[in-house]
Amino acid sequence: MKFLSNFYIVLFFGLFILASCNKETPVIENEEEVIVGLSLELTPENGVDRKVFSFIDLDGDGGEDPTILGATLEANTTYIASINVS
């Protein structure tokens, strides 16, 4: 009887060990979208003379340098911002 009891204990632990072995999970590639353009539009609260800042990098990482365009902000002015990502 003790042999049968030991057999079940060994069988239980053997099945437990086999069941706990992990199969190799497949690697899911997360392909990221490259941002090639960014535009920031700042409009003063009075609505006159909006300022546009832009960043354009058509070839993505590496290659040629990006094109960056800017403007000068006025002192003591509150702006409303709008962002466009492409």
mmCIF file of C-alpha atoms in Angstrom:
data_model
loop_
_atom_site.group_PDB
_atom_site.id
_atom_site.type_symbol
_atom_site.label_atom_id
_atom_site.label_comp_id
_atom_site.label_asym_id
_atom_site.label_seq_id
_atom_site.Cartn_x
_atom_site.Cartn_y
_atom_site.Cartn_z
ATOM 1 C CA MET A 1 0.000 0.000 0.000
ATOM 2 C CA LYS A 2 2.858 2.348 0.818
ATOM 3 C CA PHE A 3 4.347 1.643 -2.633
ATOM 4 C CA LEU A 4 1.091 2.674 -4.282
ATOM 5 C CA SER A 5 0.979 5.860 -2.191
ATOM 6 C CA ASN A 6 4.566 6.735 -3.148
ATOM 7 C CA PHE A 7 3.776 5.978 -6.776
ATOM 8 C CA TYR A 8 0.902 8.502 -6.801
ATOM 9 C CA ILE A 9 3.061 11.144 -5.122
ATOM 10 C CA VAL A 10 5.842 10.678 -7.683
ATOM 11 C CA LEU A 11 3.283 10.638 -10.504
ATOM 12 C CA PHE A 12 1.687 13.865 -9.210
ATOM 13 C CA PHE A 13 5.004 15.706 -8.960
ATOM 14 C CA GLY A 14 6.116 14.363 -12.343
ATOM 15 C CA LEU A 15 2.938 15.636 -14.014
ATOM 16 C CA PHE A 16 3.263 18.935 -12.156
ATOM 17 C CA ILE A 17 6.825 19.431 -13.394
ATOM 18 C CA LEU A 18 5.895 18.540 -16.982
ATOM 19 C CA ALA A 19 2.871 20.826 -16.923
ATOM 20 C CA SER A 20 4.899 23.720 -15.556
ATOM 21 C CA CYS A 21 7.401 23.646 -18.421
ATOM 22 C CA ASN A 22 6.801 26.672 -20.620
ATOM 23 C CA LYS A 23 6.803 26.419 -24.341
ATOM 24 C CA GLU A 24 8.747 29.132 -26.081
ATOM 25 C CA THR A 25 6.362 31.981 -26.712
ATOM 26 C CA PRO A 26 6.537 33.541 -30.173
ATOM 27 C CA VAL A 27 8.105 36.977 -30.418
ATOM 28 C CA ILE A 28 5.536 39.513 -31.567
ATOM 29 C CA GLU A 29 7.201 42.370 -33.359
ATOM 30 C CA ASN A 30 5.796 45.775 -32.549
ATOM 31 C CA GLU A 31 6.449 47.691 -35.709
ATOM 32 C CA GLU A 32 6.558 51.354 -34.814
ATOM 33 C CA GLU A 33 5.285 54.050 -37.098
ATOM 34 C CA VAL A 34 7.944 56.628 -37.920
ATOM 35 C CA ILE A 35 6.928 60.244 -37.396
ATOM 36 C CA VAL A 36 8.212 62.233 -40.371
ATOM 37 C CA GLY A 37 6.485 65.529 -39.741
ATOM 38 C CA LEU A 38 5.388 67.639 -36.813
ATOM 39 C CA SER A 39 3.746 71.037 -36.963
ATOM 40 C CA LEU A 40 3.005 73.319 -34.008
ATOM 41 C CA GLU A 41 0.711 76.266 -34.688
ATOM 42 C CA LEU A 42 0.479 78.977 -32.053
ATOM 43 C CA THR A 43 -2.241 81.583 -32.405
ATOM 44 C CA PRO A 44 -2.328 84.584 -30.051
ATOM 45 C CA GLU A 45 -5.551 85.093 -28.132
ATOM 46 C CA ASN A 46 -6.280 88.179 -30.252
ATOM 47 C CA GLY A 47 -6.134 85.935 -33.363
ATOM 48 C CA VAL A 48 -3.576 88.010 -35.280
ATOM 49 C CA ASP A 49 -0.156 86.890 -36.550
ATOM 50 C CA ARG A 50 -0.123 83.145 -35.903
ATOM 51 C CA LYS A 51 3.263 81.414 -35.469
ATOM 52 C CA VAL A 52 4.055 78.056 -37.090
ATOM 53 C CA PHE A 53 6.910 75.763 -36.041
ATOM 54 C CA SER A 54 7.562 72.642 -38.110
ATOM 55 C CA PHE A 55 9.815 69.600 -38.216
ATOM 56 C CA ILE A 56 10.029 67.485 -41.390
ATOM 57 C CA ASP A 57 12.231 64.394 -41.810
ATOM 58 C CA LEU A 58 11.017 62.533 -44.896
ATOM 59 C CA ASP A 59 13.686 59.816 -44.846
ATOM 60 C CA GLY A 60 13.134 58.877 -41.176
ATOM 61 C CA ASP A 61 16.073 57.845 -39.003
ATOM 62 C CA GLY A 62 19.480 58.397 -40.557
ATOM 63 C CA GLY A 63 20.089 59.798 -44.000
ATOM 64 C CA GLU A 64 19.633 63.508 -44.488
ATOM 65 C CA ASP A 65 19.120 66.058 -41.728
ATOM 66 C CA PRO A 66 15.552 67.117 -40.921
ATOM 67 C CA THR A 67 14.135 70.479 -41.944
ATOM 68 C CA ILE A 68 13.247 72.598 -38.933
ATOM 69 C CA LEU A 69 11.342 75.861 -39.345
ATOM 70 C CA GLY A 70 10.638 78.219 -36.475
ATOM 71 C CA ALA A 71 9.338 81.640 -35.569
ATOM 72 C CA THR A 72 9.823 84.204 -32.831
ATOM 73 C CA LEU A 73 7.270 84.504 -30.046
ATOM 74 C CA GLU A 74 6.147 87.849 -28.682
ATOM 75 C CA ALA A 75 6.719 88.634 -24.999
ATOM 76 C CA ASN A 76 3.725 88.820 -22.608
ATOM 77 C CA THR A 77 1.401 87.080 -25.078
ATOM 78 C CA THR A 78 -0.843 84.076 -24.445
ATOM 79 C CA TYR A 79 -1.079 81.577 -27.313
ATOM 80 C CA ILE A 80 -3.517 78.822 -28.247
ATOM 81 C CA ALA A 81 -1.654 75.745 -29.493
ATOM 82 C CA SER A 82 -2.523 73.232 -32.213
ATOM 83 C CA ILE A 83 -0.322 70.197 -33.005
ATOM 84 C CA ASN A 84 -0.356 68.171 -36.230
ATOM 85 C CA VAL A 85 1.641 64.911 -36.436
ATOM 86 C CA SER A 86 2.207 63.156 -39.767
#
